[in-house]
Amino acid sequence: MTKSSVKRKFTQKKLSEVAPEFPFTLEDVTNLSERLGEPAWLRERRLSAWQAHSQLPMPSMQDEAWRRSDIRKLPSDRLALKPAEDVSLDPNLLAPLGGEDCGGRLVLRPGLPSQSTGGTELSEHGVVFCDWATAVREHERLLREHLGSVVRESEAKFAALAAGLMQEGALIYVPPGVKLESPLHTIIWAPGSGGLVATRLMVIVDQNAELTLVHETGSPLQPQGEAVYAGMVELHVGEGAKLSFVELQHWGEHVWNFTHERARLESNARIEWVFGAVGSRFTKTYADLDLDGEGAEGRMAAFYITDGEQHLDHDTQQNHLKPHTTSDLLFKGALRNRSRSVWQGMIYVAPGAQQADGYQMNRNLILSDDARADSIPGLEILADDVRCTHGATVGRLEDEPIFYLMTRGLERETAERLMIDGFFTPILERIPLEDLRVRTKAMLHRKLNELTSHG
Amino acid sequence: MNGKLEIRDLHVSVEDKPVLKGVDLTVKPGEVHALMGPNATGKSTLAYALMGHPRYTITQGEVVFNGENLLDKDPAERSRAGLFLAFQYPVAIPGVSVANFLRTAINAHRRALDPEYKGIPVPEFRTLLKQKMDLLEMPYEFAGRYLNDGFSGGEKKRAEILQLATLEPTVAILDETDSGLDIDALRIVSEGVNAVAGPNLGILIITHYQRILNYIKPEFVHIMLNGRIVESGGSDLAKQLEAQGYAWVREKHGEAVSEA
Ligand SMILES: Nc1ncnc2c1ncn2[C@@H]1O[C@H](COP(=O)(O)OP(=O)(O)O)[C@@H](O)[C@H]1O
Ligand SMILES: [Mg+2]
């Protein structure tokens, strides 16, 4: 049977109410664990994660968090566990980052050997920056202490999927007081279709340490195929520590992307989290901020640009768990064609978390009649002395500024482009590395060019 | 490219309401005209209609610029043909710096002449920008601010004249550029305009005060009332308006106006 006839047969089948379960077994989990040389306790962790995955129901539009995101066409039952294809990395991703440039780069290709550069200066300071196999071999203690402490492996269907079947991962540990000047860079590069790719990223920035980390996930577009990615990101920012975390998602538009990401901050810790998404066919990302110590402060900013049939769903939580915590979230998106975005954000203030200061704002630019953005801000405040504000807008480019710009000689298209640029500038400005900012802007322009050329 | 702007019997409606009811006016290179008149008589409407604002519908008449029909061009083409409007209410463009915007505008103009144009080189742009900002006594940090976003009234007007100085049009319309300016800002802005004035630039200053005309001397003064130019004369006309107000104009032309 040819590929296309398989596809046709499949689309004719009536959609069931929920996506099919993944076809993997406990044996797959054990095999994976063995292949990666994991000790027994890790294998047990995987097995219990897989058990949790099997027991948790497949999310459906009946679930509040999934009400606007339909995964009934998820090809879960047709996936294999297979290595990434050996397709060379998009050279754009290897461009210098700026500042002190790169203190170490790790290219993870699930199922294939990872590639790392730099890092000599890292070990002098006791910094750990390695792939999963190395972490298992050399840093078992760190894994034992931190694995699953920020994102619980059994907390959700896709988190458990990633924890049970992860093929690759990175461990980053910055010891107390070490302030790394050069950024670290991790890239998960997973070309291919027909497979499940799962990874974990664990970052521990210990007391008073400082780290800038750029984390990218991507693959070339494979228009004929489909693939699923499941990722877990755990960020642990210790007392007084600072993490600047830039995350860029450029999956090919054949990828279904599911991630569970959380940062936990201790007292007076600080995170600057900048997030950019242009890729994937479907995304459901949970990104949470747990402000778990007095004086902790978290800023999250994101841009997303969608076109075609893309559907990106970002679910954020700003959890103020202790007094005197501050959070600030700004998510901005532009949508064209029949694409769709969902942002659901919650500011939660725990009982007793007085003097919490929370802010969230989501702004969407609709660039085509058929595009749609859903924006659902939320507050749940269980303390009485707090300041929390939020807002959401969904709108189009306005006529007056376009007219104004055109009277200066700009073609309509250039005027619109400039306004969209301006719309995203406040997000790009939060990227701390000059060259990366320029590259990200170029990535944004590439996407917008695609938009205008088939828009 | 003769730089002449000829407005003939122009009628303009806004949302089906006739606002301009037959305007005739010719501005030639090197001439400075003042268009005066009370509020809501259609001065800004004339400016917007000339620039091609989509909400302002031409119902009758014609406008010829450089010997070509202006009215079938879009606003970008009008700008690149050499027409410039300093807005009464400049529009904010958040996230776009003055410098970035000006560079884009210069490139749009140059690319219209040469489709292969690669874009203005950084050193050339820097020199150009500094020179124009000096002209308007603007601090260089200004170039990094987002265009008209959070600008004071005076800053907005200065930014308009900075654009005028940078784009070097052949006809410039200044719509109430003097309003909201204190005396210092008025002097700076006027000096900026005078610095770009010359034999190759025609200027149409729209104002309802005589004040700015102390700095920028018009040779021709026109009074608009209820959608028409009812009086035209030399600079004495402006002096007369300052001394006597608009009452005599209303009295003299009230009838003609109400019959329209
Ligand atoms: N965009 C618009 N929408 C509705 N009415 C307008 C608009 N622009 C102008 N008008 C109307 O046209 C008339 C002339 O306005 P305008 O040209 O702004 O006068 P001036 O600049 O002389 O003060 C006024 O009655 C005004 O209300
Ligand atoms: Mg006006």
XYZ file of C-alpha atoms and ligand atoms in Angstrom:
743
model
C 0.000 0.000 0.000
C 1.366 3.429 -0.831
C 1.703 6.145 1.732
C -1.056 8.250 0.266
C -3.568 5.433 0.206
C -2.887 4.779 3.860
C -3.554 8.385 4.543
C -6.764 8.450 2.564
C -8.059 5.372 4.245
C -7.348 6.953 7.552
C -9.048 10.267 6.945
C -12.163 8.471 5.769
C -12.440 6.725 9.070
C -14.893 8.411 11.350
C -13.175 10.344 14.103
C -13.658 8.883 17.504
C -14.312 11.204 20.415
C -10.767 10.977 21.739
C -7.372 10.474 20.181
C -6.134 6.882 20.136
C -3.727 5.696 22.818
C -0.035 5.383 21.997
C 0.928 1.833 21.015
C 3.948 1.520 23.322
C 4.426 -1.018 26.070
C 6.233 -1.493 29.363
C 8.749 -3.501 27.387
C 9.523 -0.512 25.162
C 10.142 1.507 28.304
C 12.473 -1.123 29.764
C 14.378 -1.476 26.518
C 14.892 2.242 26.246
C 16.119 2.454 29.815
C 18.564 -0.378 29.228
C 19.849 1.072 26.019
C 20.615 4.327 27.801
C 22.439 2.477 30.582
C 20.122 3.666 33.325
C 20.349 2.233 36.853
C 17.437 0.342 38.314
C 15.914 3.283 40.190
C 15.672 5.276 36.964
C 14.098 2.363 35.185
C 11.552 2.148 37.988
C 10.819 5.855 37.640
C 10.210 5.390 33.953
C 7.997 2.403 34.493
C 5.848 4.182 37.005
C 5.642 7.204 34.708
C 4.503 4.914 31.922
C 1.964 3.337 34.219
C 0.650 6.777 35.106
C 0.480 7.582 31.416
C -1.498 4.425 30.716
C -3.935 5.144 33.503
C -4.524 8.799 32.742
C -7.266 9.336 30.183
C -6.386 10.847 26.826
C -7.290 14.542 27.051
C -10.340 15.523 25.085
C -12.352 18.643 24.426
C -14.444 17.737 27.440
C -11.504 18.771 29.620
C -11.427 22.465 30.456
C -7.743 22.838 29.537
C -8.344 21.183 26.163
C -11.696 22.678 25.313
C -10.322 24.703 22.398
C -7.634 22.303 21.238
C -8.661 19.282 19.285
C -6.260 16.335 19.173
C -8.669 13.769 17.772
C -6.503 13.513 14.654
C -3.352 12.857 16.654
C -1.640 9.961 14.862
C -0.655 8.425 18.213
C -1.461 4.820 17.285
C 0.666 4.948 14.141
C 3.905 6.023 15.742
C 7.134 4.157 16.253
C 9.905 4.872 18.708
C 12.685 5.682 16.359
C 15.806 7.773 16.223
C 15.898 11.203 14.670
C 16.923 11.147 11.032
C 20.494 12.103 10.342
C 19.686 15.367 8.592
C 22.097 18.185 9.188
C 21.181 20.949 11.524
C 19.766 24.206 10.221
C 22.979 26.289 10.154
C 21.036 29.291 11.412
C 20.857 27.623 14.778
C 24.642 27.584 15.065
C 25.110 31.310 14.507
C 26.815 33.178 17.346
C 24.516 34.233 20.161
C 26.246 37.466 21.015
C 27.538 38.868 24.251
C 30.403 36.680 25.395
C 29.119 34.240 22.794
C 28.579 30.634 23.598
C 29.999 29.044 26.728
C 28.938 25.611 25.534
C 26.584 24.110 23.032
C 24.831 20.792 23.119
C 23.027 19.481 20.058
C 20.747 16.630 21.041
C 19.523 14.346 18.303
C 17.344 11.788 20.033
C 18.541 8.274 19.184
C 21.733 9.596 17.585
C 24.964 10.685 19.253
C 24.762 14.177 20.657
C 27.307 16.827 19.757
C 28.833 19.181 22.229
C 31.233 22.073 21.938
C 32.944 24.303 24.447
C 32.658 23.644 28.097
C 36.267 23.347 29.319
C 35.839 26.480 31.392
C 32.581 25.032 32.665
C 34.059 22.049 34.451
C 36.601 24.294 36.189
C 33.684 25.946 37.899
C 31.952 22.668 38.612
C 29.235 23.388 36.079
C 27.479 20.351 34.657
C 26.319 20.611 31.075
C 25.708 17.276 29.424
C 23.409 14.950 27.542
C 21.347 12.231 29.125
C 23.774 9.343 28.784
C 26.510 11.389 30.443
C 24.163 12.526 33.178
C 23.260 8.911 33.924
C 26.892 7.859 33.932
C 28.459 10.731 35.823
C 25.821 12.695 37.688
C 23.488 10.173 39.170
C 23.353 12.040 42.452
C 22.069 15.215 40.797
C 19.492 13.255 38.862
C 18.312 11.461 41.958
C 17.973 14.701 43.840
C 16.216 16.768 41.199
C 14.535 14.611 38.600
C 10.799 15.168 38.655
C 10.986 17.618 41.545
C 9.640 20.533 39.523
C 7.416 18.794 36.979
C 5.952 15.640 38.451
C 6.226 12.732 36.065
C 2.696 11.569 36.727
C 1.011 14.965 36.723
C -0.414 14.774 33.225
C -0.823 12.434 30.286
C 1.895 13.965 28.134
C 4.310 14.703 30.965
C 4.120 11.011 31.852
C 4.609 10.125 28.201
C 7.809 12.163 28.071
C 9.055 10.787 31.387
C 8.386 7.190 30.382
C 9.769 7.277 26.882
C 12.375 10.013 26.804
C 15.223 9.119 24.436
C 17.443 12.090 25.169
C 17.818 14.937 27.577
C 20.106 17.533 29.022
C 21.244 18.209 32.553
C 22.559 21.610 33.505
C 23.794 22.403 36.962
C 25.407 25.645 38.062
C 26.931 25.415 41.559
C 26.296 28.015 44.271
C 27.690 31.453 43.524
C 28.922 30.643 40.029
C 27.902 33.373 37.647
C 28.356 32.168 34.100
C 28.957 35.076 31.789
C 28.671 33.193 28.526
C 25.329 31.693 27.621
C 24.801 27.964 27.253
C 22.906 26.657 24.283
C 20.904 23.456 23.935
C 19.300 22.381 20.695
C 16.950 19.480 20.278
C 17.040 18.603 16.610
C 14.699 15.821 15.595
C 14.090 15.475 11.869
C 11.831 12.686 10.715
C 8.261 11.565 10.609
C 6.239 8.686 11.903
C 7.957 8.747 15.265
C 7.526 9.811 18.840
C 10.389 11.918 20.130
C 10.549 12.586 23.846
C 13.108 14.551 25.841
C 13.719 16.106 29.222
C 15.574 19.235 30.126
C 16.676 19.727 33.712
C 18.224 22.960 34.816
C 19.393 23.654 38.334
C 20.798 27.069 39.115
C 21.970 26.786 42.682
C 22.045 29.549 45.332
C 23.220 32.920 44.035
C 24.367 31.432 40.755
C 23.582 32.964 37.381
C 22.914 31.384 34.023
C 21.752 32.398 30.582
C 20.402 29.453 28.640
C 19.101 29.317 25.096
C 17.010 26.247 24.397
C 15.739 25.438 20.933
C 13.612 22.658 19.536
C 13.228 22.123 15.847
C 13.184 20.045 12.719
C 12.906 20.614 9.015
C 9.421 20.506 7.563
C 8.290 17.110 6.299
C 5.075 17.887 4.521
C 4.211 14.239 3.841
C 4.532 12.965 7.369
C 3.498 13.507 10.932
C 5.455 13.254 14.150
C 4.867 13.755 17.847
C 7.184 15.439 20.270
C 6.777 15.295 24.040
C 9.015 17.370 26.240
C 9.527 18.123 29.890
C 11.370 21.205 31.047
C 12.259 21.580 34.708
C 13.897 24.775 35.846
C 15.033 25.030 39.421
C 16.227 28.477 40.425
C 17.739 28.468 43.886
C 17.821 31.173 46.514
C 19.107 34.461 45.099
C 19.913 32.809 41.765
C 19.155 34.210 38.335
C 18.147 32.382 35.210
C 17.673 33.977 31.851
C 15.944 31.383 29.709
C 15.289 31.904 26.017
C 13.282 29.201 24.354
C 12.672 29.008 20.630
C 10.334 26.499 19.037
C 10.766 25.857 15.336
C 9.298 22.470 14.658
C 8.376 21.610 11.114
C 4.665 21.996 10.559
C 4.181 18.230 10.581
C 4.942 18.001 14.296
C 2.459 17.673 17.146
C 4.237 19.310 20.041
C 3.378 18.691 23.699
C 5.406 20.152 26.522
C 5.206 20.554 30.257
C 7.492 23.284 31.504
C 7.834 24.779 34.922
C 10.222 27.021 36.762
C 10.402 26.844 40.527
C 11.947 29.831 42.218
C 13.217 30.001 45.753
C 13.610 33.152 47.840
C 14.818 36.174 45.917
C 15.406 34.085 42.837
C 14.699 35.609 39.471
C 13.833 34.272 36.052
C 13.568 36.079 32.718
C 11.791 33.665 30.436
C 11.441 34.560 26.783
C 9.627 32.213 24.536
C 9.164 32.253 20.785
C 7.113 29.856 18.712
C 6.724 29.748 14.962
C 6.629 26.033 14.258
C 4.603 22.850 14.708
C 1.268 21.820 13.361
C -0.192 21.628 16.827
C 1.193 22.744 20.158
C -0.019 22.326 23.674
C 2.462 23.844 26.050
C 2.077 24.236 29.762
C 4.455 26.852 31.099
C 4.268 27.538 34.793
C 6.017 29.804 37.192
C 6.081 28.639 40.797
C 7.191 31.554 42.936
C 8.006 29.445 45.922
C 10.120 31.759 48.034
C 9.751 35.281 49.385
C 10.954 37.948 47.002
C 11.013 35.632 44.006
C 10.375 37.347 40.709
C 9.470 35.904 37.349
C 9.013 37.567 33.991
C 7.639 35.647 31.037
C 7.366 37.019 27.543
C 6.389 35.202 24.408
C 5.750 35.686 20.755
C 3.997 33.275 18.454
C 3.256 33.542 14.764
C 0.972 31.084 13.060
C -0.275 30.498 9.569
C -1.850 27.783 7.431
C -3.635 25.320 9.678
C -1.358 25.732 12.678
C -2.867 25.522 16.127
C -0.821 26.733 19.078
C -2.139 26.494 22.602
C -0.161 27.998 25.459
C -1.357 27.441 28.954
C 0.403 29.506 31.594
C 0.289 29.680 35.365
C 1.828 32.318 37.563
C 1.699 30.763 40.973
C 2.419 33.129 43.840
C 3.025 30.671 46.639
C 4.890 32.943 49.060
C 4.620 36.595 50.125
C 6.337 39.425 48.253
C 6.511 37.618 44.964
C 6.294 39.325 41.598
C 5.275 38.013 38.215
C 4.900 39.700 34.875
C 3.688 37.961 31.741
C 3.352 39.339 28.224
C 2.327 36.996 25.390
C 1.882 38.343 21.884
C 0.758 36.559 18.774
C 0.038 37.212 15.112
C -2.164 34.856 13.128
C -2.935 34.367 9.489
C -4.856 32.030 7.199
C -6.913 29.493 9.094
C -4.518 29.258 11.995
C -5.541 29.438 15.561
C -4.026 30.277 18.903
C -5.194 29.727 22.407
C -3.731 31.358 25.444
C -5.074 30.511 28.855
C -3.340 32.200 31.701
C -3.911 32.009 35.401
C -2.501 34.101 38.173
C -2.860 32.169 41.384
C -2.115 33.680 44.769
C -1.955 31.197 47.605
C -3.436 31.907 51.032
C -0.940 34.021 52.962
C 1.061 35.078 49.917
C 0.579 38.741 50.834
C 2.030 41.576 48.785
C 2.047 39.451 45.687
C 2.233 41.500 42.517
C 1.029 39.733 39.415
C 0.491 40.987 35.905
C -0.517 39.252 32.723
C -1.305 40.504 29.254
C -2.037 38.698 26.040
C -2.324 40.572 22.758
C -3.232 39.072 19.428
C -3.106 40.452 15.930
C -5.489 38.783 13.535
C -4.183 39.088 9.993
C -6.831 37.074 8.091
C -10.568 36.713 8.338
C -10.318 32.995 9.016
C -7.704 33.164 11.748
C -8.817 33.045 15.322
C -7.255 33.764 18.688
C -8.779 32.769 21.987
C -7.504 34.573 24.997
C -8.576 33.512 28.452
C -6.968 35.339 31.355
C -7.795 34.257 34.862
C -7.222 35.181 38.473
C -7.545 33.048 41.538
C -6.604 35.053 44.564
C -6.700 33.594 48.038
C -4.779 36.337 49.843
C -6.167 39.792 50.580
C -3.246 42.181 50.265
C -2.182 41.718 46.652
C -2.028 43.588 43.386
C -2.970 41.595 40.327
C -3.937 42.948 36.951
C -4.571 41.280 33.667
C -5.879 41.889 30.230
C -6.289 40.447 26.799
C -6.845 41.898 23.365
C -7.637 40.424 19.989
C -7.547 42.912 17.155
C -6.486 43.764 13.652
C -3.972 46.192 12.259
C -5.533 49.621 12.465
C -6.168 51.770 9.407
C -4.934 55.111 10.728
C -1.327 54.045 11.422
C -1.185 52.302 8.051
C -2.397 55.452 6.310
C 0.107 57.513 8.270
C 3.006 55.252 7.285
C 1.874 55.133 3.672
C 1.912 58.920 3.485
C 5.668 58.561 4.096
C 6.077 56.497 0.962
C 5.781 52.990 2.414
C 3.793 50.459 0.420
C 0.879 49.029 2.324
C 2.701 45.748 2.769
C 5.802 47.454 4.160
C 3.663 49.559 6.456
C 1.895 46.475 7.779
C 5.212 44.692 8.227
C 6.626 47.598 10.178
C 3.616 47.651 12.463
C 3.828 43.915 13.074
C 7.528 44.369 13.811
C 6.688 47.070 16.277
C 4.074 44.847 17.838
C 6.688 42.201 18.627
C 9.498 44.567 19.572
C 8.711 44.578 23.314
C 9.176 40.793 23.331
C 12.359 40.740 21.256
C 13.844 43.421 23.466
C 13.745 41.001 26.344
C 16.164 38.645 24.608
C 19.381 39.368 26.457
C 21.825 38.431 23.672
C 22.333 40.863 20.817
C 23.092 38.392 18.030
C 20.352 36.034 19.102
C 17.950 38.947 19.100
C 18.921 39.725 15.514
C 18.589 36.072 14.505
C 15.221 35.777 16.219
C 14.044 38.874 14.439
C 15.134 37.311 11.159
C 13.251 34.132 12.073
C 10.201 36.230 12.737
C 10.632 37.993 9.398
C 11.023 34.710 7.555
C 7.783 33.544 9.022
C 6.078 36.839 8.199
C 7.436 36.688 4.657
C 5.880 33.288 4.277
C 2.733 34.857 5.617
C 2.661 37.658 3.092
C 3.662 35.460 0.177
C 0.842 33.006 0.654
C -1.347 35.231 2.774
C 8.850 66.985 -12.330
C 7.623 70.571 -12.183
C 6.534 70.397 -8.553
C 3.314 72.285 -9.170
C 0.181 71.324 -7.225
C -3.088 72.379 -8.854
C -6.381 71.873 -7.082
C -9.428 72.549 -9.221
C -13.026 72.690 -8.047
C -12.395 70.031 -5.417
C -15.428 68.580 -3.634
C -14.862 66.122 -0.795
C -17.321 64.205 1.358
C -16.696 62.456 4.633
C -19.134 59.672 5.369
C -21.528 61.083 2.750
C -21.411 64.525 4.295
C -20.065 67.155 1.861
C -17.217 69.021 3.552
C -15.275 70.654 0.736
C -17.513 72.416 -1.737
C -15.298 73.517 -4.593
C -11.729 74.399 -3.667
C -9.320 75.961 -6.178
C -5.710 76.462 -5.182
C -2.364 76.276 -6.930
C 0.953 75.921 -5.088
C 4.160 76.287 -7.106
C 7.717 75.466 -6.073
C 9.223 78.179 -3.905
C 5.834 79.604 -2.892
C 4.619 79.783 0.668
C 0.852 79.780 1.115
C -1.143 80.055 4.302
C -4.593 78.526 4.535
C -6.495 80.022 7.428
C -9.995 79.736 8.726
C -12.067 78.918 11.779
C -12.348 75.421 13.181
C -14.274 72.777 11.293
C -14.283 74.580 7.968
C -12.497 71.781 6.109
C -8.795 72.657 6.239
C -7.685 69.258 7.505
C -10.130 67.616 5.145
C -8.296 69.248 2.261
C -4.974 67.971 3.614
C -6.230 64.390 4.105
C -7.962 64.322 0.739
C -4.762 65.458 -0.970
C -2.833 62.670 0.760
C -5.406 60.063 -0.238
C -7.009 59.135 3.060
C -9.551 56.400 2.250
C -12.312 57.959 4.343
C -12.288 61.192 2.340
C -14.179 60.750 -0.896
C -13.594 63.054 -3.839
C -16.980 63.702 -5.398
C -15.971 66.322 -7.951
C -12.960 68.203 -9.302
C -9.357 67.304 -9.943
C -5.888 67.614 -8.519
C -2.847 67.714 -10.776
C 0.621 67.310 -9.301
C 3.721 67.468 -11.490
C 1.393 67.465 -14.440
C -0.116 64.113 -13.419
C -3.456 63.185 -11.959
C -2.794 62.911 -8.223
C -6.129 61.375 -7.347
C -5.564 57.953 -8.871
C -2.408 57.401 -6.797
C -2.351 55.727 -3.392
C -0.869 57.615 -0.412
C 2.533 55.948 -0.824
C 2.736 56.988 -4.476
C 1.702 60.526 -3.588
C 4.488 60.684 -1.031
C 7.023 59.379 -3.492
C 5.787 61.863 -6.080
C 6.908 64.570 -3.639
C 3.858 65.424 -1.549
C 4.192 65.615 2.215
C 1.716 66.221 5.006
C 2.749 67.150 8.527
C -0.262 65.822 10.434
C -2.295 67.855 12.847
C -2.565 64.688 14.948
C 0.415 62.414 14.210
C -0.264 58.737 14.791
C 1.723 56.614 17.265
C 3.539 53.551 15.926
C 4.505 51.590 19.049
C 7.621 49.469 18.867
C 8.997 51.242 15.781
C 11.827 53.651 16.484
C 12.081 57.007 14.773
C 15.354 55.891 13.190
C 14.013 52.565 11.956
C 10.970 54.265 10.529
C 12.960 56.997 8.771
C 15.336 54.440 7.280
C 12.383 52.453 5.964
C 10.829 55.596 4.497
C 14.058 56.716 2.803
C 14.494 53.253 1.345
C 10.919 53.224 0.075
C 11.538 56.503 -1.739
C 14.856 55.420 -3.207
C 13.556 52.012 -4.187
C 10.755 53.648 -6.128
C 13.436 55.281 -8.284
C 15.678 52.219 -8.408
C 14.045 48.856 -7.701
C 17.509 47.343 -7.184
C 18.381 49.796 -4.398
C 19.904 47.844 -1.516
C 19.029 50.249 1.247
C 20.794 53.258 2.662
C 24.204 52.389 4.134
C 24.438 52.825 7.898
C 27.094 55.594 7.871
C 25.188 57.630 5.296
C 21.988 57.265 7.264
C 23.670 58.217 10.503
C 25.161 61.372 9.019
C 21.875 62.329 7.409
C 19.895 61.749 10.578
C 22.311 63.727 12.748
C 22.243 66.630 10.362
C 18.445 66.740 10.304
C 18.151 66.321 14.060
C 20.615 69.139 14.640
C 18.437 71.301 12.463
C 15.557 70.726 14.848
C 17.686 70.836 18.002
C 16.673 67.283 18.840
C 18.742 65.112 21.183
C 20.022 62.010 19.373
C 18.315 59.689 21.863
C 15.131 60.811 20.214
C 15.938 58.586 17.227
C 15.647 55.528 19.463
C 12.197 56.357 20.782
C 9.093 54.761 19.346
C 7.488 57.005 16.767
C 4.987 59.389 18.375
C 4.475 56.884 21.184
C 4.208 58.894 24.371
C 5.583 61.996 22.657
C 4.495 65.363 23.994
C 2.578 67.631 21.620
C 5.732 69.546 20.817
C 7.775 66.395 20.232
C 5.197 65.114 17.800
C 5.316 68.300 15.770
C 9.085 68.270 15.761
C 9.087 64.666 14.613
C 6.805 65.657 11.732
C 9.236 68.354 10.627
C 12.132 65.900 11.016
C 10.327 63.667 8.530
C 9.752 66.622 6.237
C 13.431 67.503 6.354
C 14.452 63.900 5.715
C 12.091 63.114 2.847
C 12.664 66.393 0.980
C 9.293 66.690 -0.778
C 8.411 69.288 -3.424
C 5.159 70.311 -1.760
C 4.691 70.249 2.007
C 1.386 70.758 3.764
C 1.725 71.676 7.431
C -1.549 71.107 9.241
C -1.696 73.145 12.454
C 1.964 72.495 13.052
C 1.965 75.442 15.454
C -0.810 74.207 17.723
C 0.269 72.996 21.117
C 3.751 74.489 20.836
C 5.247 76.821 23.386
C 7.152 79.801 22.099
C 10.547 78.022 22.095
C 9.233 74.977 20.296
C 7.447 77.203 17.819
C 10.712 78.983 17.040
C 12.612 75.709 16.608
C 9.952 74.160 14.416
C 9.636 77.303 12.306
C 13.383 77.560 11.871
C 13.355 73.932 10.799
C 10.741 74.678 8.181
C 12.609 77.749 7.001
C 15.778 75.693 6.701
C 14.118 73.287 4.289
C 12.226 76.024 2.453
C 13.696 77.228 -0.802
C 13.059 77.545 -4.497
C 12.317 73.826 -4.885
C 9.726 73.523 -2.136
C 6.145 74.723 -2.173
C 4.614 75.104 1.295
C 0.985 75.211 2.387
C 0.650 76.159 6.041
C -2.719 75.424 7.558
C -3.401 77.350 10.719
C -6.119 79.238 12.450
C -3.718 81.516 14.271
C -1.524 84.152 12.773
C 1.260 83.327 15.261
C 3.350 80.947 13.155
C 3.249 83.435 10.290
C 5.561 85.681 12.297
C 8.228 83.065 11.691
C 7.298 81.654 8.330
C 6.341 84.422 5.923
C 3.635 83.493 3.439
C 3.328 85.348 0.158
C -0.228 84.119 -0.293
C -2.947 83.896 2.309
C -6.275 82.142 1.782
C -9.268 82.040 4.036
C -11.464 78.988 4.108
C -15.002 79.131 5.334
C -17.430 76.259 5.270
C -15.600 74.201 2.669
C -14.575 76.961 0.290
C -11.751 79.412 -0.106
C -13.572 82.706 0.204
C -10.712 85.195 0.326
C -7.227 85.154 -1.123
C -4.608 87.843 -0.771
C -1.129 88.710 0.377
C 0.316 88.651 3.883
C -1.794 91.671 4.873
C -4.805 89.377 4.898
C -3.298 87.464 7.789
C -2.611 90.727 9.633
C -6.196 91.763 9.074
C -7.426 88.457 10.508
C -5.293 88.907 13.574
C -6.610 92.404 14.139
C -10.258 91.779 13.318
C -10.895 88.051 13.719
C -13.103 86.052 11.357
C -16.337 87.961 11.980
C -16.013 90.158 8.911
C -15.315 87.120 6.748
C -18.453 85.445 8.031
C -20.444 88.573 7.471
C -19.151 89.061 3.980
C -19.486 85.457 2.871
C -22.125 84.097 5.206
C -24.791 84.204 2.565
C -22.746 82.469 -0.079
C -21.944 79.811 2.473
C -25.410 79.112 3.744
C -26.815 78.734 0.257
C -24.370 75.858 -0.419
N -12.855 61.713 9.794
C -13.974 62.451 9.919
N -15.101 61.871 10.350
C -16.222 62.600 10.484
N -16.306 63.916 10.232
C -15.212 64.551 9.794
C -13.968 63.847 9.639
N -13.058 64.718 9.216
C -13.693 65.913 9.114
N -14.973 65.810 9.459
C -15.965 66.903 9.486
O -15.669 67.773 8.435
C -15.739 69.123 8.869
C -14.397 69.802 8.648
O -13.428 69.261 9.516
P -11.884 69.562 9.383
O -11.485 69.378 7.987
O -11.187 68.767 10.397
O -11.852 71.114 9.774
P -10.647 72.061 10.164
O -9.382 71.344 9.917
O -10.837 73.238 9.312
O -10.850 72.402 11.609
C -16.146 69.094 10.320
O -17.517 69.286 10.396
C -15.798 67.713 10.766
O -16.659 67.277 11.768
Mg -7.853 70.748 11.287
